Amino acid sequence: MLEEVRKYWNEKIHDEEIAKHPVGTKEFFDELSEYHFEKLNYLPKFVDFSAYGGKKVLEIGCGLGIDLMKFAENGAIVTGVDIAEKSIELARKNFEVRNLKGTFEVMNAEELKFEDNSFDVVFAQGVLQYAPDPAKMVKEAHRVLKNKGVFILTVYNRHSWLNALSKISRVELEHVHAPVYRKFSFKEIRELLKDFSKVELKGERFPVATRLHSGLKANLYNKVFIPAFNLIPKKIISPIGWHIAAKAYK
């Protein structure tokens, strides 16, 4: 299964469809970064990237290093690992064109090759849902964290507005055909994080305009569904956010 996951992510670049510039150029990375933080507009509020200057940050499943770059820009000492060789190659290139420092390695995050108590922060944005053994990945994150360090992660919420909309509209979700694709409940995430001393969970990611779809359904989504949905107070809809965002302290 691990090799199937590796093969899949070596063939896929997340959100590549929206890019107009050649892969590996600064303009390409800029496009994907802009889109990433457009659709995940909650992320800079949930994760204060400026709070970890001088701290050692590990991102597991780092992809192109888009989130890790925000830590690095604010003075963090960053390391990114990913199971896909292509992701690591592009993450290195992303940092190179920005003159940022970072260490990147091809590595299975279920068997991290780092010493115990090595990092102040372990970050995993949208990774556990594609992992063959998410419990093992969480255990490794806990192991390499320093005492009082924080594990910051997001996963897909099984009971979300986007699941319901996908079924009603018959529009498939991204990467639904990946070798491993799972969703979690709040209860399941609490169970996965049971070894941490303190866990904070929040429902996040609500509708923003799509760039990946076009036609009637996309127009209805962008012009009707989003404005109507945004009238609902966030306090009410938080439990059905597409992402469960978590901070778990060792």
Backbone as numpy.savetxt, mean C-alpha at the origin, in Angstrom:
# Nx Ny Nz CAx CAy CAz Cx Cy Cz
3.53 -21.37 -4.89 2.72 -20.15 -4.89 3.57 -18.89 -4.89
4.68 -18.94 -4.13 5.55 -17.77 -4.03 6.08 -17.36 -5.41
6.46 -18.34 -6.22 6.98 -18.03 -7.55 5.89 -17.48 -8.46
4.67 -17.94 -8.27 3.55 -17.40 -9.04 3.32 -15.93 -8.70
3.42 -15.62 -7.41 3.27 -14.23 -6.97 4.38 -13.38 -7.55
5.61 -13.88 -7.49 6.76 -13.15 -8.04 6.57 -12.88 -9.54
6.16 -13.91 -10.27 5.96 -13.79 -11.71 4.89 -12.75 -12.03
3.80 -12.79 -11.28 2.70 -11.85 -11.52 3.18 -10.41 -11.38
3.88 -10.11 -10.26 4.28 -8.73 -9.99 5.50 -8.31 -10.80
6.21 -9.26 -11.40 7.25 -8.89 -12.35 6.64 -8.48 -13.69
5.41 -8.94 -13.94 4.73 -8.61 -15.20 3.79 -7.42 -15.06
3.48 -7.04 -13.82 2.54 -5.94 -13.58 3.23 -4.78 -12.88
2.98 -3.57 -13.36 3.37 -2.37 -12.65 2.07 -1.70 -12.22
1.88 -1.56 -10.93 0.62 -1.04 -10.42 0.36 0.36 -10.98
-0.82 0.54 -11.59 -1.30 1.81 -12.15 -0.56 2.23 -13.43
0.21 1.33 -14.03 0.95 1.67 -15.24 0.04 2.19 -16.34
-1.23 1.77 -16.33 -2.17 2.12 -17.39 -2.37 3.62 -17.54
-2.18 4.37 -16.46 -2.45 5.81 -16.52 -1.24 6.60 -17.03
-0.08 5.95 -17.12 1.15 6.65 -17.48 1.21 6.93 -18.98
1.71 8.12 -19.32 1.86 8.51 -20.72 3.33 8.58 -21.13
4.22 8.51 -20.14 5.65 8.60 -20.41 6.30 7.22 -20.30
7.46 7.04 -20.91 8.14 5.73 -20.90 8.48 5.27 -19.49
8.36 3.97 -19.27 8.69 3.37 -17.98 10.13 3.68 -17.61
10.33 4.13 -16.37 11.67 4.39 -15.87 12.12 5.83 -15.97
11.34 6.67 -16.67 11.70 8.08 -16.74 11.16 8.81 -15.51
11.74 9.97 -15.21 11.26 10.75 -14.06 9.80 11.12 -14.25
9.43 11.43 -15.50 8.04 11.81 -15.78 7.09 10.65 -15.50
7.54 9.43 -15.80 6.74 8.24 -15.50 6.51 8.10 -14.00
7.59 8.23 -13.22 7.46 8.11 -11.77 6.59 9.25 -11.20
6.73 10.44 -11.78 5.92 11.58 -11.32 4.43 11.32 -11.56
4.11 10.78 -12.73 2.71 10.48 -13.06 2.12 9.48 -12.07
2.84 8.39 -11.82 2.32 7.36 -10.93 2.25 7.85 -9.49
3.21 8.68 -9.09 3.18 9.24 -7.74 1.99 10.17 -7.56
1.76 11.02 -8.54 0.62 11.95 -8.47 -0.69 11.17 -8.37
-0.84 10.14 -9.20 -2.07 9.35 -9.19 -2.23 8.57 -7.89
-1.11 8.04 -7.40 -1.12 7.27 -6.15 -1.68 8.10 -5.00
-1.18 9.32 -4.85 -1.63 10.14 -3.73 -2.95 10.86 -4.01
-3.36 10.84 -5.26 -4.68 11.36 -5.60 -5.75 10.37 -5.14
-5.56 9.10 -5.45 -6.57 8.11 -5.08 -6.45 7.70 -3.61
-5.21 7.79 -3.07 -5.02 7.51 -1.64 -4.81 8.84 -0.91
-5.74 9.75 -1.09 -5.58 11.09 -0.53 -5.56 11.11 1.00
-5.99 10.03 1.62 -5.96 9.95 3.08 -4.57 9.63 3.62
-3.70 9.07 2.76 -2.45 8.49 3.25 -1.52 9.50 3.94
-1.29 10.70 3.35 -0.41 11.66 4.04 -0.98 12.15 5.38
-2.28 12.00 5.58 -2.87 12.37 6.86 -2.71 11.23 7.88
-2.86 10.02 7.39 -2.73 8.86 8.27 -1.28 8.59 8.63
-0.39 8.81 7.66 1.05 8.60 7.87 1.75 9.95 7.79
2.26 10.42 8.89 3.01 11.68 8.88 4.43 11.38 8.41
4.64 11.48 7.10 5.94 11.13 6.53 7.08 11.99 7.09
6.73 13.18 7.60 7.76 14.08 8.12 8.18 13.76 9.54
7.53 12.78 10.16 7.77 12.50 11.59 8.91 11.52 11.83
9.54 11.01 10.78 10.51 9.92 10.96 11.92 10.27 10.49
12.24 11.54 10.49 13.59 11.96 10.13 14.63 11.30 11.02
15.64 10.70 10.41 16.69 10.02 11.16 16.32 8.64 11.63
15.06 8.22 11.43 14.60 6.89 11.85 14.83 5.89 10.72
14.96 4.63 11.10 15.15 3.55 10.12 13.78 2.99 9.73
13.48 3.12 8.44 12.16 2.72 7.92 12.34 1.60 6.91
11.59 0.52 7.09 11.56 -0.59 6.15 10.19 -0.65 5.50
10.17 -0.67 4.16 8.90 -0.92 3.47 8.95 -2.30 2.85
7.96 -3.12 3.20 7.85 -4.45 2.60 6.84 -4.38 1.46
7.19 -4.98 0.32 6.36 -4.82 -0.87 6.43 -3.39 -1.36
7.65 -2.88 -1.54 7.83 -1.44 -1.78 7.44 -1.01 -3.18
7.28 -1.96 -4.11 6.92 -1.56 -5.47 7.95 -0.61 -6.04
7.48 0.52 -6.59 8.36 1.50 -7.21 8.95 2.48 -6.20
8.67 2.27 -4.92 9.23 3.14 -3.89 8.53 4.48 -3.77
7.29 4.57 -4.22 6.58 5.84 -4.22 6.31 6.35 -2.80
5.87 5.47 -1.92 5.66 5.88 -0.53 7.00 6.05 0.19
7.92 5.15 -0.07 9.21 5.19 0.61 9.96 6.49 0.29
9.73 7.01 -0.90 10.36 8.25 -1.29 9.93 9.39 -0.39
8.69 9.37 0.09 8.20 10.42 0.98 8.93 10.36 2.33
9.16 9.15 2.81 9.96 9.02 4.04 11.37 9.56 3.81
11.97 9.17 2.68 13.35 9.57 2.39 13.48 11.08 2.23
12.51 11.69 1.58 12.54 13.14 1.37 12.51 13.90 2.70
12.01 13.24 3.73 11.92 13.87 5.04 13.00 13.39 6.00
14.06 12.79 5.44 15.23 12.48 6.24 15.29 11.11 6.88
14.33 10.22 6.56 14.38 8.86 7.10 15.48 8.05 6.40
15.98 7.04 7.10 16.96 6.10 6.54 16.16 4.91 6.04
16.02 4.78 4.73 15.01 3.88 4.19 15.59 2.64 3.51
14.84 1.55 3.68 15.13 0.27 3.02 13.83 -0.25 2.42
13.89 -0.68 1.18 12.72 -1.25 0.54 13.00 -2.66 0.07
12.05 -3.57 0.32 12.17 -4.94 -0.18 10.92 -5.30 -0.97
11.09 -6.13 -1.96 9.97 -6.60 -2.77 10.35 -7.94 -3.35
9.35 -8.76 -3.56 9.60 -10.08 -4.12 9.88 -10.03 -5.62
9.47 -8.93 -6.27 9.61 -8.80 -7.71 10.89 -8.04 -8.08
11.74 -8.65 -8.86 12.98 -8.02 -9.27 12.73 -6.72 -10.04
11.70 -6.71 -10.87 11.41 -5.52 -11.67 11.04 -4.33 -10.78
10.31 -4.59 -9.70 9.94 -3.52 -8.78 11.18 -2.90 -8.14
12.10 -3.75 -7.71 13.32 -3.25 -7.08 14.15 -2.45 -8.07
14.25 -2.93 -9.29 15.00 -2.21 -10.33 14.41 -0.82 -10.54
13.08 -0.73 -10.60 12.43 0.56 -10.83 12.47 1.45 -9.60
12.39 0.86 -8.41 12.50 1.65 -7.19 13.87 2.31 -7.10
14.90 1.56 -7.44 16.26 2.14 -7.45 16.34 3.29 -8.45
15.73 3.10 -9.62 15.74 4.15 -10.64 14.97 5.37 -10.17
13.84 5.16 -9.52 13.04 6.26 -8.99 13.85 7.11 -8.03
14.57 6.46 -7.13 15.40 7.18 -6.17 16.58 7.86 -6.87
17.13 7.19 -7.87 18.28 7.75 -8.60 17.93 9.06 -9.28
16.77 9.10 -9.96 16.41 10.31 -10.70 16.04 11.45 -9.76
15.79 11.14 -8.49 15.46 12.17 -7.50 16.63 12.49 -6.57
17.75 11.83 -6.80 18.93 12.02 -5.95 18.62 11.72 -4.48
17.86 10.66 -4.26 17.53 10.23 -2.91 18.35 8.99 -2.55
18.62 8.83 -1.26 19.35 7.66 -0.79 18.37 6.61 -0.27
18.62 5.37 -0.64 17.80 4.27 -0.17 18.46 2.95 -0.50
18.15 1.93 0.27 18.66 0.58 0.04 17.51 -0.30 -0.41
17.71 -1.03 -1.49 16.65 -1.87 -2.04 17.16 -3.28 -2.28
16.34 -4.27 -1.89 16.73 -5.66 -2.06 15.53 -6.51 -2.48
15.79 -7.46 -3.36 14.78 -8.47 -3.68 14.72 -9.42 -2.50
13.54 -9.53 -1.90 13.43 -10.33 -0.68 11.97 -10.73 -0.44
11.80 -11.93 0.07 10.49 -12.41 0.49 10.22 -11.87 1.89
9.21 -11.04 2.04 8.92 -10.40 3.33 8.39 -11.38 4.37
8.12 -12.62 3.96 7.73 -13.65 4.94 8.97 -14.29 5.57
10.16 -13.95 5.03 11.43 -14.45 5.58 12.47 -13.33 5.45
12.28 -12.27 6.22 13.17 -11.11 6.13 14.59 -11.45 6.59
15.56 -10.97 5.85 16.97 -11.25 6.17 17.58 -10.09 6.95
16.88 -9.67 8.00 17.35 -8.61 8.87 17.37 -9.11 10.31
18.23 -8.51 11.11 18.32 -8.88 12.52 17.07 -8.43 13.28
16.82 -9.05 14.41 15.75 -8.61 15.30 15.98 -7.16 15.70
14.88 -6.43 15.93 14.95 -5.06 16.47 15.81 -4.13 15.61
15.60 -4.18 14.29 16.43 -3.40 13.36 15.82 -2.07 12.92
14.48 -1.96 12.94 13.83 -0.80 12.34 12.88 -0.10 13.32
12.77 1.23 13.13 11.81 2.02 13.92 10.41 1.93 13.34
10.34 1.75 12.03 9.05 1.68 11.33 9.11 0.57 10.30
8.05 -0.23 10.23 7.84 -1.14 9.10 6.54 -0.71 8.43
6.61 -0.50 7.14 5.48 0.04 6.37 5.07 -0.97 5.32
3.76 -1.22 5.20 3.26 -2.19 4.22 1.91 -1.70 3.69
1.96 -0.88 2.66 0.76 -0.32 2.08 0.22 -1.25 1.00
-0.92 -1.90 1.28 -1.55 -2.74 0.28 -0.75 -3.96 -0.10
-0.17 -4.64 0.89 0.71 -5.78 0.61 0.14 -7.10 1.13
-0.37 -7.08 2.35 -0.80 -8.33 2.98 -1.86 -9.07 2.17
-2.69 -8.35 1.43 -3.77 -9.01 0.68 -3.25 -9.86 -0.47
-1.97 -9.66 -0.85 -1.38 -10.44 -1.94 -0.36 -11.46 -1.45
-0.20 -11.56 -0.14 0.82 -12.43 0.44 0.29 -13.86 0.62
1.08 -14.88 0.25 0.66 -16.27 0.47 0.39 -16.56 1.94
1.20 -15.97 2.85 1.03 -16.21 4.28 1.11 -14.88 5.03
0.00 -14.13 5.11 0.04 -12.81 5.76 0.42 -12.88 7.23
0.05 -13.95 7.93 0.39 -14.08 9.34 1.91 -14.16 9.52
2.57 -14.86 8.62 4.02 -14.98 8.68 4.68 -13.63 8.39
4.09 -12.87 7.47 4.62 -11.55 7.14 4.49 -10.60 8.34
3.36 -10.66 9.02 3.15 -9.82 10.21 4.14 -10.21 11.30
4.35 -11.50 11.48 5.30 -11.98 12.49 6.70 -11.47 12.22
7.10 -11.45 10.95 8.41 -10.94 10.57 8.51 -9.43 10.81
7.45 -8.72 10.49 7.43 -7.27 10.75 7.62 -6.99 12.24
6.94 -7.76 13.07 7.05 -7.61 14.52 8.49 -7.91 14.97
9.09 -8.94 14.40 10.43 -9.36 14.82 11.47 -8.29 14.54
11.42 -7.68 13.34 12.47 -6.73 12.97 12.24 -5.33 13.52
11.08 -5.10 14.11 10.81 -3.79 14.72 11.53 -3.65 16.05
12.01 -2.45 16.31 12.57 -2.13 17.62 11.45 -2.02 18.64
11.79 -2.10 19.91 10.81 -1.90 20.97 10.18 -0.52 20.82
8.87 -0.47 20.88 8.06 0.75 20.70 8.02 1.22 19.24
8.57 0.41 18.34 8.46 0.72 16.92 7.02 0.53 16.44
6.73 1.02 15.22 5.36 0.96 14.72 5.32 0.26 13.36
4.34 -0.60 13.22 4.02 -1.28 11.96 2.81 -0.56 11.37
3.00 0.08 10.22 1.92 0.82 9.56 1.52 0.05 8.31
0.25 -0.26 8.19 -0.20 -1.08 7.07 -1.61 -0.73 6.63
-1.91 -1.08 5.40 -3.28 -1.00 4.91 -3.61 -2.31 4.18
-4.87 -2.71 4.29 -5.35 -3.92 3.60 -6.74 -3.64 3.04
-7.20 -4.50 2.15 -8.55 -4.38 1.61 -9.58 -4.79 2.66
-10.65 -4.01 2.74 -11.75 -4.27 3.66 -12.82 -5.10 2.95
-13.10 -6.26 3.49 -14.10 -7.14 2.88 -15.49 -6.50 2.84
-15.80 -5.72 3.85 -17.14 -5.13 3.96 -17.09 -3.65 3.58
-16.75 -3.37 2.33 -16.53 -1.99 1.92 -17.54 -1.54 0.85
-17.60 -0.22 0.68 -18.45 0.36 -0.35 -18.02 -0.10 -1.75
-16.71 -0.28 -1.96 -16.22 -0.63 -3.29 -16.57 -2.07 -3.65
-16.57 -2.96 -2.68 -17.02 -4.33 -2.96 -18.45 -4.33 -3.46
-19.31 -3.59 -2.76 -20.72 -3.53 -3.14 -20.89 -2.91 -4.52
-20.17 -1.82 -4.76 -20.28 -1.14 -6.05 -19.79 -2.02 -7.19
-18.72 -2.77 -6.95 -18.18 -3.67 -7.96 -19.20 -4.72 -8.37
-19.89 -5.26 -7.39 -20.91 -6.28 -7.67 -22.10 -5.70 -8.42
-22.53 -4.51 -8.01 -23.69 -3.88 -8.65 -23.37 -3.47 -10.09
-22.18 -2.87 -10.29 -21.82 -2.36 -11.61 -21.20 -3.42 -12.51
-20.82 -4.55 -11.92 -20.15 -5.63 -12.65 -18.83 -5.16 -13.27
-18.13 -4.31 -12.53 -16.80 -3.86 -12.92 -15.80 -4.50 -11.94
-14.87 -5.28 -12.49 -13.92 -5.99 -11.63 -12.97 -5.03 -10.93
-12.55 -5.41 -9.74 -11.55 -4.66 -8.99 -10.16 -4.96 -9.53
-9.22 -4.02 -9.30 -7.84 -4.21 -9.76 -7.21 -5.46 -9.14
-6.47 -6.17 -9.92 -5.66 -7.31 -9.49 -6.48 -8.45 -8.87
-7.76 -8.50 -9.21 -8.60 -9.55 -8.65 -8.13 -10.94 -9.12
-7.38 -10.99 -10.20 -6.90 -12.27 -10.74 -5.44 -12.57 -10.34
-4.93 -11.81 -9.39 -3.58 -12.09 -8.89 -3.55 -13.48 -8.25
-2.40 -14.13 -8.19 -2.32 -15.48 -7.61 -2.89 -15.56 -6.20
-2.67 -14.51 -5.41 -3.26 -14.40 -4.08 -4.00 -13.07 -4.03
-5.25 -13.10 -3.62 -6.05 -11.87 -3.53 -7.07 -12.10 -2.43
-6.91 -11.37 -1.34 -7.83 -11.56 -0.22 -8.24 -10.23 0.37
-9.33 -10.27 1.12 -9.83 -9.11 1.85 -9.98 -9.51 3.30
-9.97 -8.52 4.18 -10.00 -8.78 5.61 -11.15 -8.03 6.28
-11.55 -8.53 7.43 -12.47 -7.79 8.30 -11.63 -7.11 9.38
-12.23 -6.16 10.08 -11.53 -5.51 11.18 -11.13 -6.55 12.24
-12.01 -7.51 12.49 -11.73 -8.55 13.47 -10.52 -9.38 13.07
-10.42 -9.72 11.79 -9.30 -10.54 11.31 -7.98 -9.78 11.41
-8.00 -8.50 11.14 -6.77 -7.71 11.25 -6.33 -7.60 12.71
-7.28 -7.39 13.60 -6.93 -7.36 15.04 -6.29 -8.68 15.47
-6.81 -9.78 14.96 -6.25 -11.08 15.30 -4.83 -11.23 14.75
-4.60 -10.77 13.51 -3.27 -10.84 12.92 -2.25 -10.01 13.71
-2.73 -8.92 14.32 -1.84 -8.00 15.01 -1.85 -8.20 16.53
-2.27 -9.35 16.96 -2.47 -9.60 18.39 -1.19 -9.55 19.22
-0.02 -9.75 18.59 1.23 -9.74 19.34 1.75 -8.33 19.62
1.13 -7.33 19.03 1.53 -5.95 19.27 0.86 -5.42 20.53
1.51 -4.49 21.20 1.00 -3.99 22.48 -0.19 -3.05 22.32
-0.25 -2.35 21.18 -1.33 -1.40 20.93 -1.63 -1.36 19.45
-2.93 -1.40 19.10 -3.33 -1.40 17.70 -4.42 -0.35 17.47
-4.22 0.47 16.45 -5.22 1.47 16.06 -5.69 1.14 14.65
-7.01 1.03 14.46 -7.58 0.70 13.15 -8.54 1.80 12.71
-8.58 2.01 11.41 -9.48 3.02 10.86 -9.88 2.63 9.44
-11.15 2.83 9.11 -11.61 2.61 7.75 -11.27 3.83 6.91
-10.61 3.61 5.77 -10.18 4.72 4.92 -10.39 4.37 3.45
-10.07 5.30 2.59 -10.18 5.29 1.14 -11.64 5.27 0.68
-12.05 6.46 0.28 -13.41 6.69 -0.21 -13.34 7.16 -1.66
-14.47 7.26 -2.36 -14.44 7.48 -3.81 -13.72 8.74 -4.26
-12.84 8.56 -5.25 -12.24 9.67 -6.00 -12.40 9.33 -7.48
-12.31 10.34 -8.33 -12.54 10.14 -9.76 -11.58 9.10 -10.34
-12.12 8.22 -11.16 -11.30 7.18 -11.77 -10.65 7.68 -13.06
-9.41 7.24 -13.28 -8.74 7.49 -14.56 -8.56 6.19 -15.33
-8.86 5.07 -14.68 -8.64 3.76 -15.29 -9.82 3.29 -16.13
-10.98 3.93 -15.96 -12.18 3.50 -16.67 -12.75 4.66 -17.48
-13.55 4.32 -18.49 -14.21 5.33 -19.31 -15.59 4.85 -19.69
-16.37 5.70 -20.37 -17.69 5.30 -20.79 -18.76 5.72 -19.81
-19.96 5.18 -20.03 -21.13 5.57 -19.24 -20.96 5.28 -17.76
-20.50 4.08 -17.43 -20.35 3.71 -16.02 -19.36 4.63 -15.31
-18.27 4.95 -15.99 -17.27 5.83 -15.39 -17.83 7.23 -15.19
-18.60 7.73 -16.15 -19.20 9.05 -16.02 -20.20 9.11 -14.88
-21.01 8.06 -14.76 -21.97 8.00 -13.65 -21.26 7.95 -12.31
-20.17 7.20 -12.27 -19.38 7.08 -11.04 -18.77 8.43 -10.66
-18.14 9.09 -11.64 -17.44 10.34 -11.36 -18.40 11.50 -11.07
-19.49 11.57 -11.82 -20.35 12.76 -11.76 -21.58 12.61 -10.87
-21.96 11.37 -10.57 -23.17 11.17 -9.76 -22.84 10.48 -8.44
-22.19 9.30 -8.54 -21.95 8.52 -7.33 -21.04 9.24 -6.34
-19.90 9.78 -6.82 -18.94 10.42 -5.91 -19.55 11.62 -5.18
-20.19 12.56 -5.88 -20.78 13.70 -5.16 -21.84 13.27 -4.13
-22.65 12.26 -4.49 -23.68 11.78 -3.56 -23.05 11.10 -2.35
-22.05 10.27 -2.60 -21.38 9.55 -1.51 -20.71 10.51 -0.55
-20.11 11.57 -1.09 -19.38 12.51 -0.26 -20.26 13.37 0.64
-21.57 13.27 0.46 -22.49 13.98 1.34 -22.65 13.25 2.68
-22.26 11.98 2.71 -22.41 11.19 3.93 -21.26 11.52 4.88
-21.55 11.82 6.14 -20.47 12.13 7.10 -19.47 10.98 7.22
-18.18 11.30 7.24 -17.12 10.29 7.30 -17.25 9.38 8.52
-17.75 9.92 9.60 -17.90 9.13 10.83 -18.82 7.93 10.59
-19.82 8.13 9.75 -20.79 7.08 9.47 -20.22 6.03 8.52
-19.47 6.50 7.51 -19.01 5.57 6.47 -17.63 4.97 6.74
-16.97 5.41 7.81 -15.62 4.91 8.09 -15.53 3.38 8.10
-16.47 2.66 8.72 -16.36 1.20 8.77 -16.41 0.52 7.40
-16.90 1.23 6.37 -16.99 0.60 5.04 -15.97 1.19 4.06
-14.94 1.84 4.58 -13.86 2.29 3.70 -13.23 1.11 2.98
-12.71 1.34 1.77 -12.11 0.26 0.99 -10.85 -0.26 1.65
-10.18 0.57 2.40 -8.97 0.14 3.11 -9.20 0.12 4.62
-8.63 -0.87 5.27 -8.47 -0.84 6.72 -7.04 -0.37 6.94
-6.89 0.78 7.57 -5.56 1.35 7.84 -5.23 1.08 9.30
-4.03 0.59 9.54 -3.66 0.17 10.90 -2.29 0.70 11.30
-2.18 1.03 12.58 -0.89 1.31 13.22 -0.79 0.38 14.42
0.24 -0.46 14.42 0.43 -1.44 15.48 1.79 -1.19 16.14
1.77 -0.99 17.44 2.98 -0.61 18.16 3.53 -1.83 18.92
4.84 -2.04 18.81 5.47 -3.19 19.46 5.63 -2.96 20.96
